[in-house]
Amino acid sequence: MAKLINLSENISRINFFPPHFEKELYFNEFLSSDLGGIYQSIPWDKLSRLFAMPKDKRGKKSFFNTRGKLGLMFLKSYTQSSDRELIERMNSDYSFQFFCDIYLLPGQRIRDVKLPSKIRCELAGKLDIHSCQKILAEHWRPWLENTSVILEDATCYETDMRFPTDIKLLWECNEWIYNQIKLLCKYVRIRRPRSKFSEQKQKYLSYQRSRKKSHKKTIRRIRSLLYLLEKLIGQLTDIEHIAQKEGYCFPIRYYKRTDTINKIFSQQQQMYKTRKTVPNRIVSIAKDYIRPIIRGKETKRLEFGSKVNMIQIDGINFIDHLSFDAFNECKRFIPSIIKGRELFGKITHAAADAIYATNENRRYCTGNNITTSFKRKGRAGKFEKQRRQIQSLLATERATRMEGSFGTEKRHYGLDRIKARIKPTEILWVFFGVHTANASRIAAKRKEKLSTQEAA
């Protein structure tokens, strides 16, 4: 027969204290964690002053001050969670609360799951990348060693959107215009004008379901959708005039969207006639600022998102230039060297891809005594062996360390598919993704340096 054990007599009592009774104890435990290391590597006060908002006494007081709002954006990149998941975690995790400079008592909860989105829009209007990076570089400088060596490369942070074929884009335009016609006819109380929309919808769905989409079928669909779009735009314009006469006012978003669709129609019509692409081609009616970026990769020829020319100093990345339009990165070499000097002082070595090795950039480096990773042009010099060793070292460092950091940011800090909906918030998303990764690296450097000092 098994022996019975009285649990109440054999197990010692465990005391569970609610967080608000032992706040100091919990805060010290938070500082010793990985998230606490990131928290200590960020200059909160200086950044808060840069993003400070005018005080508004109207409405309910916000849970977060400026420091807390910045913390929420860092946590968004660190956890890669949705806005809803981030708020749920904030309500239950005291370390997240300490990071955002708030302290929720039992019974207190943040119920607005759209709060991170609202804060993102608010901070996007105040973001000054150059000023923020200057503050971060100044704060991180004591933990960096090789500040005179600069690595440079460009990458693309893709936005979250479907792959934009011409037929998908034209169909989205037709569908949006048709839905607006239905709504306006309902409000104005007039009969809906006739069109072939239902018939074209069946043909579009049939085309999309077909496994083999021949060139002949594609051209036929584009021609039909262009004809339908032209007709629907004309019908919508006529109904707009009737609605305006009856005193109906349209929102700014409506005019912006119709203007975008008109541009898409003219571009697609030109491409259909000439069979050639057009400059500044719009690929999304919702994100009209997105342009196709030709990357020339073996597996991915085109990318859609922001192209960023990045500089790296001792493993820490800084944004040199961010644009949603394609640009030639070799033109950014000299400005990036100047930016590196502004952030950390003298630059003696520079490493970049072969595309940066133009005659203009070579002359600039020679005139400023900057050793580069570019292949030599002309005859070998006196110290050719040493020069080749330095060149090889710089090229290897750029190809491994810098390009590896891009993969880390995309995979672990939310920059793989950016889910922001407007241009300013997408720029903000990229900024916090890059510098959350930097803060994590600085936290590791800081921890290693402090442990070495304690051991000594």
Short mmCIF file of C-alpha atoms in Angstrom, two decimals:
data_model
loop_
_atom_site.label_atom_id
_atom_site.label_comp_id
_atom_site.label_asym_id
_atom_site.label_seq_id
_atom_site.Cartn_x
_atom_site.Cartn_y
_atom_site.Cartn_z
CA MET A 1 0.00 0.00 0.00
CA ALA A 2 1.38 3.43 -0.95
CA LYS A 3 2.35 5.74 1.88
CA LEU A 4 0.15 8.84 2.26
CA ILE A 5 1.90 12.20 2.62
CA ASN A 6 0.32 15.26 4.18
CA LEU A 7 1.34 18.07 1.82
CA SER A 8 0.48 20.88 4.23
CA GLU A 9 3.05 19.58 6.75
CA ASN A 10 5.87 18.65 4.35
CA ILE A 11 5.97 21.67 2.01
CA SER A 12 7.11 25.05 3.33
CA ARG A 13 4.86 28.05 2.80
CA ILE A 14 5.61 30.21 -0.26
CA ASN A 15 4.79 33.91 0.03
CA PHE A 16 3.55 35.63 -3.13
CA PHE A 17 3.68 39.42 -2.94
CA PRO A 18 1.79 41.55 -5.44
CA PRO A 19 4.13 43.74 -7.57
CA HIS A 20 3.07 47.06 -5.99
CA PHE A 21 4.30 45.85 -2.55
CA GLU A 22 7.82 45.10 -3.80
CA LYS A 23 8.29 47.60 -6.61
CA GLU A 24 11.99 48.26 -5.97
CA LEU A 25 12.74 44.53 -5.86
CA TYR A 26 10.94 43.93 -9.14
CA PHE A 27 12.63 46.92 -10.80
CA ASN A 28 16.13 45.69 -9.86
CA GLU A 29 15.26 42.25 -11.21
CA PHE A 30 14.07 43.90 -14.43
CA LEU A 31 17.37 45.80 -14.83
CA SER A 32 19.33 42.54 -14.66
CA SER A 33 17.34 41.00 -17.56
CA ASP A 34 18.07 41.31 -21.30
CA LEU A 35 15.21 43.78 -21.70
CA GLY A 36 16.61 45.79 -18.78
CA GLY A 37 19.96 45.95 -20.59
CA ILE A 38 18.25 47.51 -23.62
CA TYR A 39 16.39 49.88 -21.28
CA GLN A 40 19.70 51.12 -19.79
CA SER A 41 21.29 51.61 -23.22
CA ILE A 42 18.71 54.18 -24.42
CA PRO A 43 19.05 57.93 -23.63
CA TRP A 44 15.42 58.38 -22.59
CA ASP A 45 15.54 61.98 -21.36
CA LYS A 46 17.17 63.46 -24.47
CA LEU A 47 14.95 61.50 -26.85
CA SER A 48 11.86 62.49 -24.86
CA ARG A 49 12.73 66.17 -25.20
CA LEU A 50 13.07 65.70 -28.96
CA PHE A 51 9.63 64.06 -29.24
CA ALA A 52 7.93 66.24 -26.61
CA MET A 53 4.31 67.10 -27.39
CA PRO A 54 2.41 70.22 -26.24
CA LYS A 55 0.25 69.42 -23.21
CA ASP A 56 -3.47 69.11 -23.90
CA LYS A 57 -5.72 69.26 -20.84
CA ARG A 58 -8.79 68.06 -22.74
CA GLY A 59 -10.02 64.47 -22.41
CA LYS A 60 -8.77 61.62 -20.26
CA LYS A 61 -5.13 61.64 -19.15
CA SER A 62 -2.96 59.28 -21.22
CA PHE A 63 -1.43 56.17 -19.65
CA PHE A 64 1.90 56.97 -21.32
CA ASN A 65 4.09 60.05 -21.18
CA THR A 66 6.52 60.79 -24.04
CA ARG A 67 9.09 58.40 -22.59
CA GLY A 68 6.48 55.65 -22.32
CA LYS A 69 5.37 56.19 -25.93
CA LEU A 70 8.95 55.78 -27.14
CA GLY A 71 9.29 52.67 -25.00
CA LEU A 72 6.18 51.20 -26.57
CA MET A 73 7.70 51.63 -30.04
CA PHE A 74 10.94 49.94 -28.95
CA LEU A 75 8.93 47.06 -27.47
CA LYS A 76 6.91 46.75 -30.68
CA SER A 77 10.12 46.10 -32.64
CA TYR A 78 11.66 43.94 -29.90
CA THR A 79 8.68 41.58 -29.54
CA GLN A 80 7.43 41.68 -33.19
CA SER A 81 3.92 41.40 -31.78
CA SER A 82 0.66 42.92 -33.02
CA ASP A 83 -0.79 46.01 -31.32
CA ARG A 84 -3.37 43.88 -29.50
CA GLU A 85 -0.76 41.39 -28.27
CA LEU A 86 1.48 44.24 -27.14
CA ILE A 87 -1.29 45.80 -25.01
CA GLU A 88 -2.23 42.41 -23.52
CA ARG A 89 1.40 41.80 -22.60
CA MET A 90 1.65 45.31 -21.15
CA ASN A 91 -1.32 44.62 -18.83
CA SER A 92 0.24 41.43 -17.46
CA ASP A 93 4.04 41.88 -17.60
CA TYR A 94 5.63 44.22 -15.06
CA SER A 95 8.91 44.35 -17.05
CA PHE A 96 7.04 45.87 -20.01
CA GLN A 97 5.47 48.41 -17.64
CA PHE A 98 8.87 49.39 -16.21
CA PHE A 99 10.23 49.74 -19.77
CA CYS A 100 7.42 52.18 -20.64
CA ASP A 101 7.67 54.10 -17.34
CA ILE A 102 4.18 53.15 -16.12
CA TYR A 103 2.98 51.08 -13.15
CA LEU A 104 -0.46 49.49 -13.30
CA LEU A 105 -2.05 48.68 -9.95
CA PRO A 106 -4.28 45.62 -9.53
CA GLY A 107 -7.54 46.27 -11.36
CA GLN A 108 -6.00 48.81 -13.76
CA ARG A 109 -5.92 47.77 -17.42
CA ILE A 110 -5.26 49.42 -20.76
CA ARG A 111 -8.31 48.58 -22.85
CA ASP A 112 -7.63 50.52 -26.04
CA VAL A 113 -5.93 48.00 -28.36
CA LYS A 114 -5.49 50.72 -31.02
CA LEU A 115 -3.33 52.81 -28.67
CA PRO A 116 0.04 51.74 -30.24
CA SER A 117 -1.29 52.75 -33.67
CA LYS A 118 -2.37 56.17 -32.39
CA ILE A 119 1.01 56.70 -30.69
CA ARG A 120 2.81 55.63 -33.87
CA CYS A 121 0.95 58.29 -35.88
CA GLU A 122 1.66 60.90 -33.19
CA LEU A 123 5.42 60.19 -33.02
CA ALA A 124 5.77 59.95 -36.82
CA GLY A 125 4.96 63.66 -37.11
CA LYS A 126 7.83 64.55 -34.74
CA LEU A 127 10.53 62.19 -36.06
CA ASP A 128 13.81 63.83 -37.08
CA ILE A 129 16.14 60.94 -37.99
CA HIS A 130 19.35 63.01 -38.03
CA SER A 131 18.79 64.60 -34.60
CA CYS A 132 17.75 61.29 -33.01
CA GLN A 133 20.78 59.46 -34.39
CA LYS A 134 23.09 62.21 -33.14
CA ILE A 135 21.72 61.73 -29.60
CA LEU A 136 22.03 57.93 -29.84
CA ALA A 137 25.59 58.08 -31.23
CA GLU A 138 26.68 60.43 -28.43
CA HIS A 139 25.18 58.13 -25.80
CA TRP A 140 26.64 54.94 -27.30
CA ARG A 141 30.12 56.27 -28.05
CA PRO A 142 31.75 55.10 -24.73
CA TRP A 143 30.84 51.49 -25.60
CA LEU A 144 32.27 51.61 -29.14
CA GLU A 145 35.92 51.05 -30.06
CA ASN A 146 36.64 51.25 -33.81
CA THR A 147 34.78 54.49 -34.54
CA SER A 148 37.17 55.51 -37.34
CA VAL A 149 36.13 52.56 -39.58
CA ILE A 150 32.90 52.92 -41.57
CA LEU A 151 31.09 50.21 -43.52
CA GLU A 152 28.42 51.11 -46.08
CA ASP A 153 25.73 49.27 -48.01
CA ALA A 154 22.11 49.66 -49.16
CA THR A 155 19.12 47.44 -48.42
CA CYS A 156 15.36 47.44 -48.95
CA TYR A 157 12.83 47.05 -46.12
CA GLU A 158 9.76 45.66 -47.83
CA THR A 159 6.25 46.81 -47.08
CA ASP A 160 3.42 44.36 -46.42
CA MET A 161 1.48 44.25 -49.70
CA ARG A 162 0.43 41.78 -52.36
CA PHE A 163 2.64 41.45 -55.44
CA PRO A 164 1.31 44.18 -57.76
CA THR A 165 0.55 42.82 -61.23
CA ASP A 166 -1.09 45.21 -63.72
CA ILE A 167 -4.32 43.20 -63.78
CA LYS A 168 -4.65 43.12 -59.96
CA LEU A 169 -4.01 46.86 -59.79
CA LEU A 170 -6.56 47.70 -62.50
CA TRP A 171 -9.16 45.44 -60.91
CA GLU A 172 -8.70 47.11 -57.50
CA CYS A 173 -9.24 50.51 -59.16
CA ASN A 174 -12.40 49.29 -60.91
CA GLU A 175 -13.75 47.71 -57.72
CA TRP A 176 -13.16 50.85 -55.63
CA ILE A 177 -14.75 53.17 -58.22
CA TYR A 178 -17.77 50.85 -58.62
CA ASN A 179 -18.34 50.73 -54.84
CA GLN A 180 -18.22 54.54 -54.67
CA ILE A 181 -20.78 54.76 -57.47
CA LYS A 182 -23.12 52.44 -55.53
CA LEU A 183 -22.78 54.49 -52.33
CA LEU A 184 -23.27 57.85 -54.05
CA CYS A 185 -26.32 56.63 -55.99
CA LYS A 186 -27.81 55.47 -52.70
CA TYR A 187 -27.22 58.84 -50.97
CA VAL A 188 -28.31 60.98 -53.93
CA ARG A 189 -31.23 58.61 -54.64
CA ILE A 190 -30.69 58.17 -58.33
CA ARG A 191 -30.61 55.07 -60.48
CA ARG A 192 -27.25 53.36 -60.78
CA PRO A 193 -25.78 53.70 -64.33
CA ARG A 194 -25.33 50.53 -66.36
CA SER A 195 -21.88 48.96 -66.77
CA LYS A 196 -20.24 45.62 -67.54
CA PHE A 197 -18.76 45.35 -64.03
CA SER A 198 -20.43 42.01 -63.11
CA GLU A 199 -19.43 40.45 -66.41
CA GLN A 200 -15.83 41.67 -66.07
CA LYS A 201 -15.73 40.39 -62.48
CA GLN A 202 -16.50 36.85 -63.64
CA LYS A 203 -13.84 37.08 -66.36
CA TYR A 204 -11.29 38.46 -63.89
CA LEU A 205 -11.95 35.63 -61.40
CA SER A 206 -11.76 33.07 -64.18
CA TYR A 207 -8.42 34.52 -65.29
CA GLN A 208 -7.06 34.47 -61.74
CA ARG A 209 -8.10 30.85 -61.25
CA SER A 210 -6.44 29.68 -64.47
CA ARG A 211 -3.08 28.01 -63.93
CA LYS A 212 -1.59 29.09 -67.24
CA LYS A 213 -1.92 32.82 -67.90
CA SER A 214 -0.77 33.32 -71.47
CA HIS A 215 0.43 36.67 -72.76
CA LYS A 216 -2.56 36.87 -75.12
CA LYS A 217 -5.05 36.40 -72.23
CA THR A 218 -3.21 38.95 -70.08
CA ILE A 219 -3.28 41.63 -72.79
CA ARG A 220 -6.98 40.97 -73.37
CA ARG A 221 -7.76 41.38 -69.66
CA ILE A 222 -5.75 44.61 -69.42
CA ARG A 223 -7.55 46.06 -72.46
CA SER A 224 -10.98 45.17 -71.02
CA LEU A 225 -10.19 46.53 -67.56
CA LEU A 226 -8.82 49.77 -68.99
CA TYR A 227 -11.98 50.25 -71.02
CA LEU A 228 -14.17 49.52 -67.97
CA LEU A 229 -12.13 51.85 -65.73
CA GLU A 230 -12.42 54.73 -68.20
CA LYS A 231 -16.21 54.28 -68.32
CA LEU A 232 -16.56 54.02 -64.50
CA ILE A 233 -14.42 57.14 -63.91
CA GLY A 234 -16.69 59.09 -66.26
CA GLN A 235 -19.83 57.81 -64.48
CA LEU A 236 -18.39 58.67 -61.06
CA THR A 237 -17.52 62.22 -62.20
CA ASP A 238 -21.12 62.80 -63.39
CA ILE A 239 -22.57 61.52 -60.09
CA GLU A 240 -20.10 63.72 -58.13
CA HIS A 241 -21.47 66.85 -59.85
CA ILE A 242 -25.04 65.85 -58.94
CA ALA A 243 -24.04 65.17 -55.32
CA GLN A 244 -22.19 68.49 -55.00
CA LYS A 245 -25.23 70.39 -56.30
CA GLU A 246 -27.28 68.80 -53.51
CA GLY A 247 -24.71 69.95 -50.91
CA TYR A 248 -22.86 66.68 -50.39
CA CYS A 249 -19.21 67.20 -49.25
CA PHE A 250 -16.47 64.67 -49.97
CA PRO A 251 -13.60 63.98 -47.52
CA ILE A 252 -9.97 64.70 -48.43
CA ARG A 253 -9.21 60.96 -48.51
CA TYR A 254 -11.78 60.52 -51.28
CA TYR A 255 -10.13 63.13 -53.51
CA LYS A 256 -6.69 61.70 -52.81
CA ARG A 257 -7.81 58.18 -53.77
CA THR A 258 -9.58 59.31 -56.98
CA ASP A 259 -6.50 61.33 -57.95
CA THR A 260 -4.32 58.22 -57.42
CA ILE A 261 -6.65 56.09 -59.57
CA ASN A 262 -6.60 58.68 -62.37
CA LYS A 263 -2.78 58.59 -62.34
CA ILE A 264 -2.81 54.78 -62.40
CA PHE A 265 -5.21 54.82 -65.36
CA SER A 266 -3.00 57.19 -67.40
CA GLN A 267 0.14 55.18 -66.54
CA GLN A 268 -1.44 51.83 -67.39
CA GLN A 269 -2.86 53.21 -70.63
CA GLN A 270 0.57 54.47 -71.66
CA MET A 271 2.18 51.14 -70.76
CA TYR A 272 -0.47 49.26 -72.75
CA LYS A 273 0.15 51.39 -75.85
CA THR A 274 3.96 51.53 -75.72
CA ARG A 275 4.61 48.14 -74.02
CA LYS A 276 7.23 49.94 -71.89
CA THR A 277 7.30 50.88 -68.22
CA VAL A 278 6.81 54.47 -67.04
CA PRO A 279 8.73 56.51 -64.44
CA ASN A 280 7.29 56.78 -60.90
CA ARG A 281 4.91 53.88 -61.54
CA ILE A 282 2.24 53.53 -58.85
CA VAL A 283 1.79 49.92 -57.74
CA SER A 284 -0.85 50.25 -54.99
CA ILE A 285 -3.96 52.40 -54.63
CA ALA A 286 -3.67 52.30 -50.81
CA LYS A 287 0.07 53.05 -50.70
CA ASP A 288 0.62 55.42 -53.60
CA TYR A 289 4.12 56.31 -52.35
CA ILE A 290 5.50 52.79 -52.95
CA ARG A 291 7.67 52.33 -56.03
CA PRO A 292 9.29 49.18 -57.49
CA ILE A 293 12.95 48.93 -56.41
CA ILE A 294 15.10 46.89 -58.80
CA ARG A 295 17.54 44.89 -56.67
CA GLY A 296 18.94 42.47 -59.24
CA LYS A 297 18.96 39.51 -56.85
CA GLU A 298 18.84 35.99 -58.21
CA THR A 299 15.68 35.04 -56.31
CA LYS A 300 14.02 38.45 -56.08
CA ARG A 301 14.41 40.91 -58.94
CA LEU A 302 11.96 43.50 -57.58
CA GLU A 303 11.24 44.69 -54.04
CA PHE A 304 8.55 47.09 -52.87
CA GLY A 305 9.32 49.31 -49.90
CA SER A 306 11.85 51.82 -48.62
CA LYS A 307 15.40 51.75 -49.92
CA VAL A 308 17.90 52.66 -47.20
CA ASN A 309 21.57 53.52 -47.54
CA MET A 310 23.07 52.39 -44.25
CA ILE A 311 26.40 53.05 -42.54
CA GLN A 312 27.82 50.80 -39.81
CA ILE A 313 30.36 51.77 -37.16
CA ASP A 314 31.66 49.03 -34.84
CA GLY A 315 28.60 46.86 -35.53
CA ILE A 316 26.04 49.67 -34.97
CA ASN A 317 23.89 50.72 -37.96
CA PHE A 318 22.82 54.28 -38.73
CA ILE A 319 20.43 55.44 -41.46
CA ASP A 320 22.23 57.64 -43.99
CA HIS A 321 19.41 58.04 -46.54
CA LEU A 322 15.89 56.61 -46.71
CA SER A 323 13.70 56.92 -49.79
CA PHE A 324 10.73 55.13 -51.35
CA ASP A 325 12.06 56.06 -54.80
CA ALA A 326 14.93 54.14 -56.34
CA PHE A 327 18.29 55.94 -56.10
CA ASN A 328 21.87 55.17 -57.07
CA GLU A 329 23.65 54.37 -53.80
CA CYS A 330 27.12 55.27 -55.16
CA LYS A 331 26.06 58.94 -54.99
CA ARG A 332 25.60 58.54 -51.22
CA PHE A 333 29.22 57.55 -50.46
CA ILE A 334 30.64 61.04 -49.81
CA PRO A 335 27.57 62.26 -47.82
CA SER A 336 27.76 59.08 -45.69
CA ILE A 337 31.44 59.74 -44.87
CA ILE A 338 30.47 63.29 -43.84
CA LYS A 339 27.65 61.88 -41.67
CA GLY A 340 30.07 59.44 -40.04
CA ARG A 341 32.35 62.36 -39.17
CA GLU A 342 29.44 64.30 -37.67
CA LEU A 343 28.53 61.34 -35.47
CA PHE A 344 31.96 60.02 -34.40
CA GLY A 345 34.74 62.32 -35.66
CA LYS A 346 37.66 61.23 -37.84
CA ILE A 347 37.15 58.47 -40.46
CA THR A 348 40.29 56.65 -41.61
CA HIS A 349 38.92 53.46 -43.25
CA ALA A 350 35.83 52.84 -45.40
CA ALA A 351 34.39 49.64 -46.88
CA ALA A 352 31.66 49.50 -49.52
CA ASP A 353 30.41 47.39 -52.40
CA ALA A 354 31.98 47.60 -55.88
CA ILE A 355 29.18 49.90 -57.10
CA TYR A 356 30.53 52.66 -54.81
CA ALA A 357 34.01 52.56 -56.40
CA THR A 358 33.52 55.48 -58.82
CA ASN A 359 36.35 57.83 -59.81
CA GLU A 360 34.74 60.67 -57.84
CA ASN A 361 34.61 58.59 -54.65
CA ARG A 362 38.16 57.33 -55.14
CA ARG A 363 39.48 60.90 -55.53
CA TYR A 364 37.63 61.99 -52.39
CA CYS A 365 39.12 59.14 -50.33
CA THR A 366 42.64 59.78 -51.66
CA GLY A 367 42.37 63.49 -50.87
CA ASN A 368 41.15 62.78 -47.31
CA ASN A 369 43.59 59.90 -46.56
CA ILE A 370 40.83 57.30 -46.26
CA THR A 371 41.81 53.68 -46.92
CA THR A 372 39.06 51.80 -48.79
CA SER A 373 38.10 48.24 -49.77
CA PHE A 374 38.04 49.21 -53.48
CA LYS A 375 40.19 47.30 -55.95
CA ARG A 376 43.23 49.26 -57.10
CA LYS A 377 43.24 51.01 -60.47
CA GLY A 378 46.63 51.39 -62.11
CA ARG A 379 50.09 50.30 -60.95
CA ALA A 380 50.80 48.81 -57.54
CA GLY A 381 52.30 51.04 -54.88
CA LYS A 382 55.20 50.52 -52.50
CA PHE A 383 53.14 48.86 -49.74
CA GLU A 384 50.89 46.81 -52.02
CA LYS A 385 50.96 43.68 -49.84
CA GLN A 386 49.79 45.57 -46.73
CA ARG A 387 47.18 47.44 -48.77
CA ARG A 388 45.74 44.17 -50.08
CA GLN A 389 45.53 42.74 -46.57
CA ILE A 390 43.61 45.79 -45.31
CA GLN A 391 41.36 45.74 -48.41
CA SER A 392 40.55 42.06 -47.89
CA LEU A 393 39.83 42.61 -44.20
CA LEU A 394 37.49 45.54 -44.87
CA ALA A 395 35.67 43.73 -47.70
CA THR A 396 35.15 40.61 -45.55
CA GLU A 397 33.88 42.68 -42.63
CA ARG A 398 31.34 44.48 -44.83
CA ALA A 399 30.15 41.32 -46.60
CA THR A 400 29.67 39.32 -43.39
CA ARG A 401 29.02 41.63 -40.48
CA MET A 402 27.02 44.36 -42.19
CA GLU A 403 24.91 42.21 -44.51
CA GLY A 404 24.36 39.82 -41.59
CA SER A 405 23.00 42.73 -39.51
CA PHE A 406 20.40 43.42 -42.22
CA GLY A 407 19.16 39.84 -41.96
CA THR A 408 19.02 40.10 -38.16
CA GLU A 409 16.93 43.27 -38.29
CA LYS A 410 14.50 41.78 -40.80
CA ARG A 411 14.15 38.44 -39.06
CA HIS A 412 14.14 39.45 -35.38
CA TYR A 413 13.11 43.13 -35.20
CA GLY A 414 9.99 43.39 -37.36
CA LEU A 415 11.54 44.75 -40.57
CA ASP A 416 10.78 41.74 -42.77
CA ARG A 417 7.30 42.90 -43.83
CA ILE A 418 6.41 46.36 -42.52
CA LYS A 419 2.70 46.56 -41.73
CA ALA A 420 2.39 50.35 -41.45
CA ARG A 421 -0.33 51.90 -43.61
CA ILE A 422 1.00 55.40 -44.36
CA LYS A 423 4.38 56.80 -45.35
CA PRO A 424 5.34 58.62 -42.07
CA THR A 425 4.55 55.61 -39.86
CA GLU A 426 6.48 53.30 -42.20
CA ILE A 427 9.56 55.52 -41.83
CA LEU A 428 9.07 55.48 -38.04
CA TRP A 429 8.74 51.67 -38.11
CA VAL A 430 12.09 51.35 -39.95
CA PHE A 431 13.79 53.80 -37.56
CA PHE A 432 12.73 51.95 -34.40
CA GLY A 433 13.46 48.54 -35.92
CA VAL A 434 17.04 49.53 -36.78
CA HIS A 435 17.76 51.20 -33.45
CA THR A 436 16.11 48.51 -31.30
CA ALA A 437 18.59 46.09 -32.88
CA ASN A 438 21.36 48.62 -32.12
CA ALA A 439 20.24 48.99 -28.49
CA SER A 440 20.37 45.20 -28.12
CA ARG A 441 23.95 45.14 -29.47
CA ILE A 442 24.98 48.02 -27.19
CA ALA A 443 23.45 46.20 -24.20
CA ALA A 444 25.63 43.16 -24.98
CA LYS A 445 28.77 45.35 -25.39
CA ARG A 446 27.96 47.19 -22.16
CA LYS A 447 27.46 43.97 -20.21
CA GLU A 448 30.73 42.51 -21.52
CA LYS A 449 32.69 45.67 -20.72
CA LEU A 450 31.26 45.96 -17.19
CA SER A 451 31.99 42.29 -16.43
CA THR A 452 35.59 42.77 -17.65
CA GLN A 453 36.00 45.81 -15.39
CA GLU A 454 34.60 43.88 -12.39
CA ALA A 455 36.93 40.95 -13.07
CA ALA A 456 39.91 43.31 -13.22
#
